[in-house]
């Protein structure tokens, strides 16, 4: 059976890489190259060469130029194993487990055997029928800054509140997942309110989650091997700006091939 367990002593090592200006997802004051975008360039170019049956080195040398013209703001491709900042896409095997049915999870940390930490992340496509002022009406400053912000179900493991921030640079009290994407526990709420007051960020840059998903060390890898999850790298713009209702289908379609076919499959009717 699929059992999702809490990750202990949770932490995530921020990446030393900086993000390259490519599209809406990238920050204006980042420097250098986002290694995930560079990897996506190579994969997209390999696919293009295979499709066009032009494997010559002269064509391959044009990969970055061709990629920049064709990739667009939203991209996704499969990767071999979970990594921080990747997304987990539920397969049809999880249609029988309603809590994870057709979910897309951003992995905030891939875990660490040295620190005895399991992977953990947030479900991106489970918005709740509540806004923040309904959840915390007693907090006037929070209600003024984020009163109309929607709250999301982040997973079955208990947490007060987790914030996901799309920002240009590191923020105090926030852990970087990939360039431009940060998270914090409820302790980061005061800092979030300050960012709004200082006009350093807008309310639309934040997402609020109750609960999270976590795994024991080695558990997620086994679930991937057993076919419960597809693992993908994708542009941050996709899960920040995209529609939560269509995120599962959209990521799979961008991955192409067998994954695009999975996006068309009807849900299993497991109930009687």
PDB file of C-alpha atoms in Angstrom:
ATOM      1  CA  UNK A   1       0.000   0.000   0.000  1.00  0.00           C
ATOM      2  CA  UNK A   2       1.044   3.583  -0.581  1.00  0.00           C
ATOM      3  CA  UNK A   3       1.836   5.233   2.731  1.00  0.00           C
ATOM      4  CA  UNK A   4       3.012   8.823   2.788  1.00  0.00           C
ATOM      5  CA  UNK A   5       5.051   9.576   5.877  1.00  0.00           C
ATOM      6  CA  UNK A   6       6.401  12.726   7.423  1.00  0.00           C
ATOM      7  CA  UNK A   7       9.904  13.845   6.601  1.00  0.00           C
ATOM      8  CA  UNK A   8      11.916  14.650   9.716  1.00  0.00           C
ATOM      9  CA  UNK A   9      14.496  17.387  10.288  1.00  0.00           C
ATOM     10  CA  UNK A  10      13.440  18.985   7.047  1.00  0.00           C
ATOM     11  CA  UNK A  11      15.798  21.278   5.196  1.00  0.00           C
ATOM     12  CA  UNK A  12      16.821  22.038   1.641  1.00  0.00           C
ATOM     13  CA  UNK A  13      20.176  23.163   0.342  1.00  0.00           C
ATOM     14  CA  UNK A  14      19.707  26.174  -1.942  1.00  0.00           C
ATOM     15  CA  UNK A  15      21.209  25.910  -5.406  1.00  0.00           C
ATOM     16  CA  UNK A  16      24.324  27.894  -6.165  1.00  0.00           C
ATOM     17  CA  UNK A  17      23.234  28.363  -9.749  1.00  0.00           C
ATOM     18  CA  UNK A  18      21.606  31.558 -10.964  1.00  0.00           C
ATOM     19  CA  UNK A  19      18.814  31.764 -13.490  1.00  0.00           C
ATOM     20  CA  UNK A  20      19.214  33.067 -17.005  1.00  0.00           C
ATOM     21  CA  UNK A  21      16.731  35.550 -18.419  1.00  0.00           C
ATOM     22  CA  UNK A  22      14.614  33.453 -20.780  1.00  0.00           C
ATOM     23  CA  UNK A  23      10.952  34.138 -20.090  1.00  0.00           C
ATOM     24  CA  UNK A  24       8.354  35.302 -17.550  1.00  0.00           C
ATOM     25  CA  UNK A  25       9.479  32.815 -14.932  1.00  0.00           C
ATOM     26  CA  UNK A  26      12.979  34.263 -14.590  1.00  0.00           C
ATOM     27  CA  UNK A  27      14.009  37.036 -12.276  1.00  0.00           C
ATOM     28  CA  UNK A  28      15.272  40.347 -13.585  1.00  0.00           C
ATOM     29  CA  UNK A  29      18.392  40.539 -11.433  1.00  0.00           C
ATOM     30  CA  UNK A  30      19.535  36.942 -11.656  1.00  0.00           C
ATOM     31  CA  UNK A  31      22.916  36.283 -13.226  1.00  0.00           C
ATOM     32  CA  UNK A  32      24.458  33.336 -15.015  1.00  0.00           C
ATOM     33  CA  UNK A  33      22.624  30.298 -16.343  1.00  0.00           C
ATOM     34  CA  UNK A  34      19.775  28.254 -14.923  1.00  0.00           C
ATOM     35  CA  UNK A  35      21.172  24.748 -15.294  1.00  0.00           C
ATOM     36  CA  UNK A  36      17.646  23.286 -15.566  1.00  0.00           C
ATOM     37  CA  UNK A  37      16.892  25.454 -18.588  1.00  0.00           C
ATOM     38  CA  UNK A  38      20.230  24.486 -20.113  1.00  0.00           C
ATOM     39  CA  UNK A  39      19.404  20.805 -19.632  1.00  0.00           C
ATOM     40  CA  UNK A  40      15.979  21.356 -21.187  1.00  0.00           C
ATOM     41  CA  UNK A  41      17.686  22.999 -24.168  1.00  0.00           C
ATOM     42  CA  UNK A  42      19.776  19.912 -24.768  1.00  0.00           C
ATOM     43  CA  UNK A  43      16.814  17.565 -24.456  1.00  0.00           C
ATOM     44  CA  UNK A  44      14.621  19.670 -26.741  1.00  0.00           C
ATOM     45  CA  UNK A  45      17.368  19.835 -29.341  1.00  0.00           C
ATOM     46  CA  UNK A  46      17.920  16.067 -29.221  1.00  0.00           C
ATOM     47  CA  UNK A  47      14.212  15.538 -29.803  1.00  0.00           C
ATOM     48  CA  UNK A  48      14.235  17.993 -32.693  1.00  0.00           C
ATOM     49  CA  UNK A  49      17.185  16.273 -34.346  1.00  0.00           C
ATOM     50  CA  UNK A  50      15.571  12.864 -33.956  1.00  0.00           C
ATOM     51  CA  UNK A  51      12.298  14.081 -35.414  1.00  0.00           C
ATOM     52  CA  UNK A  52      13.973  15.765 -38.370  1.00  0.00           C
ATOM     53  CA  UNK A  53      16.457  12.925 -38.891  1.00  0.00           C
ATOM     54  CA  UNK A  54      19.367  15.387 -38.989  1.00  0.00           C
ATOM     55  CA  UNK A  55      21.985  14.031 -36.568  1.00  0.00           C
ATOM     56  CA  UNK A  56      24.946  15.925 -38.009  1.00  0.00           C
ATOM     57  CA  UNK A  57      27.243  17.893 -35.725  1.00  0.00           C
ATOM     58  CA  UNK A  58      26.535  21.085 -37.652  1.00  0.00           C
ATOM     59  CA  UNK A  59      22.853  20.841 -36.683  1.00  0.00           C
ATOM     60  CA  UNK A  60      23.671  19.907 -33.096  1.00  0.00           C
ATOM     61  CA  UNK A  61      25.885  22.971 -32.725  1.00  0.00           C
ATOM     62  CA  UNK A  62      22.837  25.177 -33.310  1.00  0.00           C
ATOM     63  CA  UNK A  63      20.998  23.719 -30.314  1.00  0.00           C
ATOM     64  CA  UNK A  64      20.860  26.786 -28.034  1.00  0.00           C
ATOM     65  CA  UNK A  65      19.716  29.105 -30.851  1.00  0.00           C
ATOM     66  CA  UNK A  66      17.034  26.691 -32.038  1.00  0.00           C
ATOM     67  CA  UNK A  67      15.894  26.012 -28.509  1.00  0.00           C
ATOM     68  CA  UNK A  68      15.556  29.686 -27.593  1.00  0.00           C
ATOM     69  CA  UNK A  69      13.174  30.167 -30.514  1.00  0.00           C
ATOM     70  CA  UNK A  70      11.028  27.094 -29.888  1.00  0.00           C
ATOM     71  CA  UNK A  71      10.886  26.328 -26.154  1.00  0.00           C
ATOM     72  CA  UNK A  72       8.602  29.123 -24.978  1.00  0.00           C
ATOM     73  CA  UNK A  73       7.746  30.190 -21.448  1.00  0.00           C
ATOM     74  CA  UNK A  74       6.316  26.802 -20.428  1.00  0.00           C
ATOM     75  CA  UNK A  75       8.220  23.545 -20.844  1.00  0.00           C
ATOM     76  CA  UNK A  76       8.433  20.151 -19.171  1.00  0.00           C
ATOM     77  CA  UNK A  77      10.386  16.965 -19.767  1.00  0.00           C
ATOM     78  CA  UNK A  78      10.843  13.672 -17.895  1.00  0.00           C
ATOM     79  CA  UNK A  79      13.878  13.098 -15.672  1.00  0.00           C
ATOM     80  CA  UNK A  80      15.232   9.864 -14.232  1.00  0.00           C
ATOM     81  CA  UNK A  81      14.896  10.531 -10.518  1.00  0.00           C
ATOM     82  CA  UNK A  82      13.416  13.079  -8.094  1.00  0.00           C
ATOM     83  CA  UNK A  83      15.364  16.260  -7.414  1.00  0.00           C
ATOM     84  CA  UNK A  84      14.593  19.493  -5.577  1.00  0.00           C
ATOM     85  CA  UNK A  85      12.324  21.680  -7.707  1.00  0.00           C
ATOM     86  CA  UNK A  86      11.031  18.849  -9.874  1.00  0.00           C
ATOM     87  CA  UNK A  87       7.365  17.904 -10.074  1.00  0.00           C
ATOM     88  CA  UNK A  88       5.777  14.540  -9.362  1.00  0.00           C
ATOM     89  CA  UNK A  89       2.794  13.749 -11.570  1.00  0.00           C
ATOM     90  CA  UNK A  90       0.393  11.106 -10.283  1.00  0.00           C
ATOM     91  CA  UNK A  91      -0.198   8.231 -12.704  1.00  0.00           C
ATOM     92  CA  UNK A  92      -3.474   6.386 -13.147  1.00  0.00           C
ATOM     93  CA  UNK A  93      -2.332   3.954 -10.424  1.00  0.00           C
ATOM     94  CA  UNK A  94      -3.218   6.691  -7.945  1.00  0.00           C
ATOM     95  CA  UNK A  95      -6.742   7.088  -9.306  1.00  0.00           C
ATOM     96  CA  UNK A  96      -7.676   4.665  -6.526  1.00  0.00           C
ATOM     97  CA  UNK A  97      -6.261   6.967  -3.845  1.00  0.00           C
ATOM     98  CA  UNK A  98      -8.420  10.077  -3.976  1.00  0.00           C
ATOM     99  CA  UNK A  99      -6.095  12.267  -1.921  1.00  0.00           C
ATOM    100  CA  UNK A 100      -3.388  12.003  -4.607  1.00  0.00           C
ATOM    101  CA  UNK A 101      -5.557  11.385  -7.658  1.00  0.00           C
ATOM    102  CA  UNK A 102      -4.260  13.427 -10.620  1.00  0.00           C
ATOM    103  CA  UNK A 103      -2.052  15.571  -8.401  1.00  0.00           C
ATOM    104  CA  UNK A 104       1.056  17.516  -9.321  1.00  0.00           C
ATOM    105  CA  UNK A 105       3.533  17.948  -6.453  1.00  0.00           C
ATOM    106  CA  UNK A 106       6.487  20.307  -6.413  1.00  0.00           C
ATOM    107  CA  UNK A 107       9.318  18.671  -4.486  1.00  0.00           C
ATOM    108  CA  UNK A 108      10.749  21.252  -2.094  1.00  0.00           C
ATOM    109  CA  UNK A 109      13.522  18.884  -1.021  1.00  0.00           C
ATOM    110  CA  UNK A 110      14.719  15.560  -2.398  1.00  0.00           C
ATOM    111  CA  UNK A 111      15.850  14.543   1.092  1.00  0.00           C
ATOM    112  CA  UNK A 112      19.262  13.545   2.395  1.00  0.00           C
ATOM    113  CA  UNK A 113      20.454  10.204   3.760  1.00  0.00           C
ATOM    114  CA  UNK A 114      23.223  12.004   5.651  1.00  0.00           C
ATOM    115  CA  UNK A 115      20.725  14.111   7.572  1.00  0.00           C
ATOM    116  CA  UNK A 116      18.135  11.324   7.797  1.00  0.00           C
ATOM    117  CA  UNK A 117      15.689  13.530   5.895  1.00  0.00           C
ATOM    118  CA  UNK A 118      13.003  12.255   3.580  1.00  0.00           C
ATOM    119  CA  UNK A 119      11.690  14.137   0.536  1.00  0.00           C
ATOM    120  CA  UNK A 120       8.780  16.539   0.967  1.00  0.00           C
ATOM    121  CA  UNK A 121       6.722  18.844  -1.200  1.00  0.00           C
ATOM    122  CA  UNK A 122       3.414  20.558  -1.891  1.00  0.00           C
ATOM    123  CA  UNK A 123       0.423  19.585  -4.017  1.00  0.00           C
ATOM    124  CA  UNK A 124       0.005  22.403  -6.522  1.00  0.00           C
ATOM    125  CA  UNK A 125      -3.444  21.641  -7.948  1.00  0.00           C
ATOM    126  CA  UNK A 126      -5.736  21.276  -4.924  1.00  0.00           C
ATOM    127  CA  UNK A 127      -7.161  24.766  -4.273  1.00  0.00           C
ATOM    128  CA  UNK A 128      -9.500  24.968  -1.300  1.00  0.00           C
ATOM    129  CA  UNK A 129     -12.786  26.923  -1.265  1.00  0.00           C
ATOM    130  CA  UNK A 130     -11.331  29.413   1.210  1.00  0.00           C
ATOM    131  CA  UNK A 131      -9.383  32.662   1.165  1.00  0.00           C
ATOM    132  CA  UNK A 132      -6.901  33.655   3.828  1.00  0.00           C
ATOM    133  CA  UNK A 133      -9.113  36.201   5.599  1.00  0.00           C
ATOM    134  CA  UNK A 134     -11.638  33.415   6.260  1.00  0.00           C
ATOM    135  CA  UNK A 135      -8.937  31.232   7.808  1.00  0.00           C
ATOM    136  CA  UNK A 136      -7.277  33.900   9.955  1.00  0.00           C
ATOM    137  CA  UNK A 137      -9.759  36.761  10.402  1.00  0.00           C
ATOM    138  CA  UNK A 138      -8.139  37.790  13.687  1.00  0.00           C
ATOM    139  CA  UNK A 139      -4.865  38.737  11.974  1.00  0.00           C
ATOM    140  CA  UNK A 140      -5.665  42.184  10.586  1.00  0.00           C
ATOM    141  CA  UNK A 141      -2.255  42.817   8.998  1.00  0.00           C
ATOM    142  CA  UNK A 142      -2.356  39.463   7.232  1.00  0.00           C
ATOM    143  CA  UNK A 143      -5.937  40.032   6.080  1.00  0.00           C
ATOM    144  CA  UNK A 144      -5.038  43.438   4.650  1.00  0.00           C
ATOM    145  CA  UNK A 145      -2.066  42.046   2.722  1.00  0.00           C
ATOM    146  CA  UNK A 146      -3.442  38.672   1.632  1.00  0.00           C
ATOM    147  CA  UNK A 147      -7.138  38.641   2.549  1.00  0.00           C
ATOM    148  CA  UNK A 148      -8.329  37.493  -0.881  1.00  0.00           C
ATOM    149  CA  UNK A 149      -5.490  35.027  -1.482  1.00  0.00           C
ATOM    150  CA  UNK A 150      -6.727  31.493  -2.026  1.00  0.00           C
ATOM    151  CA  UNK A 151      -5.579  28.713   0.296  1.00  0.00           C
ATOM    152  CA  UNK A 152      -4.459  25.367  -1.154  1.00  0.00           C
ATOM    153  CA  UNK A 153      -4.347  21.820   0.207  1.00  0.00           C
ATOM    154  CA  UNK A 154      -0.638  20.989   0.204  1.00  0.00           C
ATOM    155  CA  UNK A 155      -0.820  17.395   1.398  1.00  0.00           C
ATOM    156  CA  UNK A 156      -2.012  15.063   4.158  1.00  0.00           C
ATOM    157  CA  UNK A 157       0.732  15.815   6.683  1.00  0.00           C
ATOM    158  CA  UNK A 158      -0.139  18.440   9.257  1.00  0.00           C
ATOM    159  CA  UNK A 159       1.305  21.924   9.034  1.00  0.00           C
ATOM    160  CA  UNK A 160      -0.138  25.268  10.057  1.00  0.00           C
ATOM    161  CA  UNK A 161       0.698  27.147   6.883  1.00  0.00           C
ATOM    162  CA  UNK A 162       3.400  27.009   4.228  1.00  0.00           C
ATOM    163  CA  UNK A 163       4.197  29.848   1.842  1.00  0.00           C
ATOM    164  CA  UNK A 164       5.507  29.412  -1.674  1.00  0.00           C
ATOM    165  CA  UNK A 165       7.032  32.562  -3.133  1.00  0.00           C
ATOM    166  CA  UNK A 166       8.036  33.490  -6.648  1.00  0.00           C
ATOM    167  CA  UNK A 167      10.691  36.147  -6.213  1.00  0.00           C
ATOM    168  CA  UNK A 168      13.750  37.693  -7.782  1.00  0.00           C
ATOM    169  CA  UNK A 169      16.287  37.028  -5.040  1.00  0.00           C
ATOM    170  CA  UNK A 170      16.794  35.323  -1.704  1.00  0.00           C
ATOM    171  CA  UNK A 171      14.399  36.349   1.053  1.00  0.00           C
ATOM    172  CA  UNK A 172      15.103  36.279   4.761  1.00  0.00           C
ATOM    173  CA  UNK A 173      13.503  33.247   6.369  1.00  0.00           C
ATOM    174  CA  UNK A 174      12.803  31.550   3.019  1.00  0.00           C
ATOM    175  CA  UNK A 175      14.543  28.506   1.568  1.00  0.00           C
ATOM    176  CA  UNK A 176      15.359  28.529  -2.146  1.00  0.00           C
ATOM    177  CA  UNK A 177      14.152  25.491  -4.087  1.00  0.00           C
ATOM    178  CA  UNK A 178      15.240  26.509  -7.583  1.00  0.00           C
ATOM    179  CA  UNK A 179      16.213  29.967  -8.836  1.00  0.00           C
ATOM    180  CA  UNK A 180      13.326  32.331  -8.171  1.00  0.00           C
ATOM    181  CA  UNK A 181      11.213  29.912  -6.089  1.00  0.00           C
ATOM    182  CA  UNK A 182      11.296  29.960  -2.279  1.00  0.00           C
ATOM    183  CA  UNK A 183       9.262  28.517   0.576  1.00  0.00           C
ATOM    184  CA  UNK A 184       8.766  29.156   4.276  1.00  0.00           C
ATOM    185  CA  UNK A 185       6.676  27.863   7.147  1.00  0.00           C
ATOM    186  CA  UNK A 186       4.074  29.986   8.922  1.00  0.00           C
ATOM    187  CA  UNK A 187       6.973  31.768  10.609  1.00  0.00           C
ATOM    188  CA  UNK A 188       7.517  33.578   7.317  1.00  0.00           C
ATOM    189  CA  UNK A 189       4.111  35.295   7.421  1.00  0.00           C
ATOM    190  CA  UNK A 190       5.395  38.466   9.085  1.00  0.00           C
ATOM    191  CA  UNK A 191       8.146  38.735   6.492  1.00  0.00           C
ATOM    192  CA  UNK A 192       5.553  38.226   3.738  1.00  0.00           C
ATOM    193  CA  UNK A 193       3.411  41.056   5.102  1.00  0.00           C
ATOM    194  CA  UNK A 194       6.490  43.299   5.245  1.00  0.00           C
ATOM    195  CA  UNK A 195       7.287  42.522   1.602  1.00  0.00           C
ATOM    196  CA  UNK A 196       3.799  43.646   0.610  1.00  0.00           C
ATOM    197  CA  UNK A 197       3.995  46.850   2.667  1.00  0.00           C
ATOM    198  CA  UNK A 198       7.419  47.657   1.185  1.00  0.00           C
ATOM    199  CA  UNK A 199       6.106  46.805  -2.295  1.00  0.00           C
ATOM    200  CA  UNK A 200       8.981  44.357  -2.696  1.00  0.00           C
ATOM    201  CA  UNK A 201       6.464  41.703  -3.779  1.00  0.00           C
ATOM    202  CA  UNK A 202       2.798  41.506  -4.682  1.00  0.00           C
ATOM    203  CA  UNK A 203       0.160  39.278  -3.123  1.00  0.00           C
ATOM    204  CA  UNK A 204       0.036  37.329  -6.397  1.00  0.00           C
ATOM    205  CA  UNK A 205       3.657  36.239  -5.835  1.00  0.00           C
ATOM    206  CA  UNK A 206       2.637  34.085  -2.862  1.00  0.00           C
ATOM    207  CA  UNK A 207       0.719  30.844  -2.480  1.00  0.00           C
ATOM    208  CA  UNK A 208      -0.579  29.550   0.832  1.00  0.00           C
ATOM    209  CA  UNK A 209      -0.831  25.864   1.701  1.00  0.00           C
ATOM    210  CA  UNK A 210      -2.235  23.841   4.578  1.00  0.00           C
ATOM    211  CA  UNK A 211      -0.456  20.521   4.923  1.00  0.00           C
ATOM    212  CA  UNK A 212       2.331  18.973   2.870  1.00  0.00           C
ATOM    213  CA  UNK A 213       3.363  15.609   1.409  1.00  0.00           C
ATOM    214  CA  UNK A 214       6.399  13.750   2.708  1.00  0.00           C
ATOM    215  CA  UNK A 215       8.132  10.414   2.358  1.00  0.00           C
ATOM    216  CA  UNK A 216      10.581   8.289   4.325  1.00  0.00           C
ATOM    217  CA  UNK A 217      14.087   7.880   2.910  1.00  0.00           C
ATOM    218  CA  UNK A 218      13.949   5.624  -0.134  1.00  0.00           C
ATOM    219  CA  UNK A 219      10.145   5.489  -0.180  1.00  0.00           C
ATOM    220  CA  UNK A 220       9.580   7.957  -2.996  1.00  0.00           C
ATOM    221  CA  UNK A 221      12.142   6.224  -5.204  1.00  0.00           C
ATOM    222  CA  UNK A 222      10.283   2.926  -4.702  1.00  0.00           C
ATOM    223  CA  UNK A 223       6.961   4.552  -5.562  1.00  0.00           C
ATOM    224  CA  UNK A 224       8.466   5.975  -8.760  1.00  0.00           C
ATOM    225  CA  UNK A 225       9.836   2.541  -9.680  1.00  0.00           C
ATOM    226  CA  UNK A 226       6.415   1.014  -9.010  1.00  0.00           C
ATOM    227  CA  UNK A 227       4.803   3.454 -11.417  1.00  0.00           C
ATOM    228  CA  UNK A 228       2.846   5.679  -9.031  1.00  0.00           C
ATOM    229  CA  UNK A 229       4.585   8.886 -10.129  1.00  0.00           C
ATOM    230  CA  UNK A 230       6.089  10.393 -13.262  1.00  0.00           C
ATOM    231  CA  UNK A 231       9.037  12.680 -12.495  1.00  0.00           C
ATOM    232  CA  UNK A 232       9.575  15.835 -14.531  1.00  0.00           C
ATOM    233  CA  UNK A 233      11.533  19.048 -14.642  1.00  0.00           C
ATOM    234  CA  UNK A 234       9.434  21.990 -15.738  1.00  0.00           C
ATOM    235  CA  UNK A 235       9.566  25.740 -16.059  1.00  0.00           C
ATOM    236  CA  UNK A 236       8.592  27.557 -12.891  1.00  0.00           C
ATOM    237  CA  UNK A 237       6.231  29.707 -14.939  1.00  0.00           C
ATOM    238  CA  UNK A 238       4.154  26.588 -15.596  1.00  0.00           C
ATOM    239  CA  UNK A 239       3.191  25.894 -12.006  1.00  0.00           C
ATOM    240  CA  UNK A 240       3.137  29.500 -10.806  1.00  0.00           C
ATOM    241  CA  UNK A 241       1.046  31.045 -13.574  1.00  0.00           C
ATOM    242  CA  UNK A 242      -0.803  28.010 -14.936  1.00  0.00           C
ATOM    243  CA  UNK A 243      -4.345  26.936 -14.124  1.00  0.00           C
ATOM    244  CA  UNK A 244      -4.494  24.538 -11.173  1.00  0.00           C
ATOM    245  CA  UNK A 245      -7.505  22.812 -12.695  1.00  0.00           C
ATOM    246  CA  UNK A 246      -5.577  21.840 -15.841  1.00  0.00           C
ATOM    247  CA  UNK A 247      -2.047  21.514 -14.452  1.00  0.00           C
ATOM    248  CA  UNK A 248      -1.942  17.698 -14.472  1.00  0.00           C
ATOM    249  CA  UNK A 249      -2.920  17.482 -18.144  1.00  0.00           C
ATOM    250  CA  UNK A 250      -0.752  20.430 -19.162  1.00  0.00           C
ATOM    251  CA  UNK A 251       2.478  19.073 -17.688  1.00  0.00           C
ATOM    252  CA  UNK A 252       1.937  15.629 -19.220  1.00  0.00           C
ATOM    253  CA  UNK A 253       1.169  17.076 -22.650  1.00  0.00           C
ATOM    254  CA  UNK A 254       4.347  19.168 -22.583  1.00  0.00           C
ATOM    255  CA  UNK A 255       6.335  16.031 -21.692  1.00  0.00           C
ATOM    256  CA  UNK A 256       5.042  14.416 -24.886  1.00  0.00           C
ATOM    257  CA  UNK A 257       4.978  10.798 -26.016  1.00  0.00           C
ATOM    258  CA  UNK A 258       3.576   8.253 -23.570  1.00  0.00           C
ATOM    259  CA  UNK A 259       3.028  11.011 -21.025  1.00  0.00           C
ATOM    260  CA  UNK A 260       0.800  12.960 -23.397  1.00  0.00           C
ATOM    261  CA  UNK A 261      -1.177   9.756 -23.936  1.00  0.00           C
ATOM    262  CA  UNK A 262      -1.591   9.388 -20.164  1.00  0.00           C
ATOM    263  CA  UNK A 263      -3.150  12.864 -20.007  1.00  0.00           C
ATOM    264  CA  UNK A 264      -5.989  11.618 -22.230  1.00  0.00           C
ATOM    265  CA  UNK A 265      -6.867   8.558 -20.152  1.00  0.00           C
ATOM    266  CA  UNK A 266     -10.200   8.707 -18.282  1.00  0.00           C
ATOM    267  CA  UNK A 267     -10.144   8.314 -14.523  1.00  0.00           C
ATOM    268  CA  UNK A 268     -10.553   4.831 -13.159  1.00  0.00           C
ATOM    269  CA  UNK A 269     -13.940   4.337 -11.536  1.00  0.00           C
ATOM    270  CA  UNK A 270     -12.691   2.495  -8.469  1.00  0.00           C
ATOM    271  CA  UNK A 271     -15.794   3.098  -6.362  1.00  0.00           C
ATOM    272  CA  UNK A 272     -18.914   0.910  -6.515  1.00  0.00           C
TER     273      UNK A 272
END
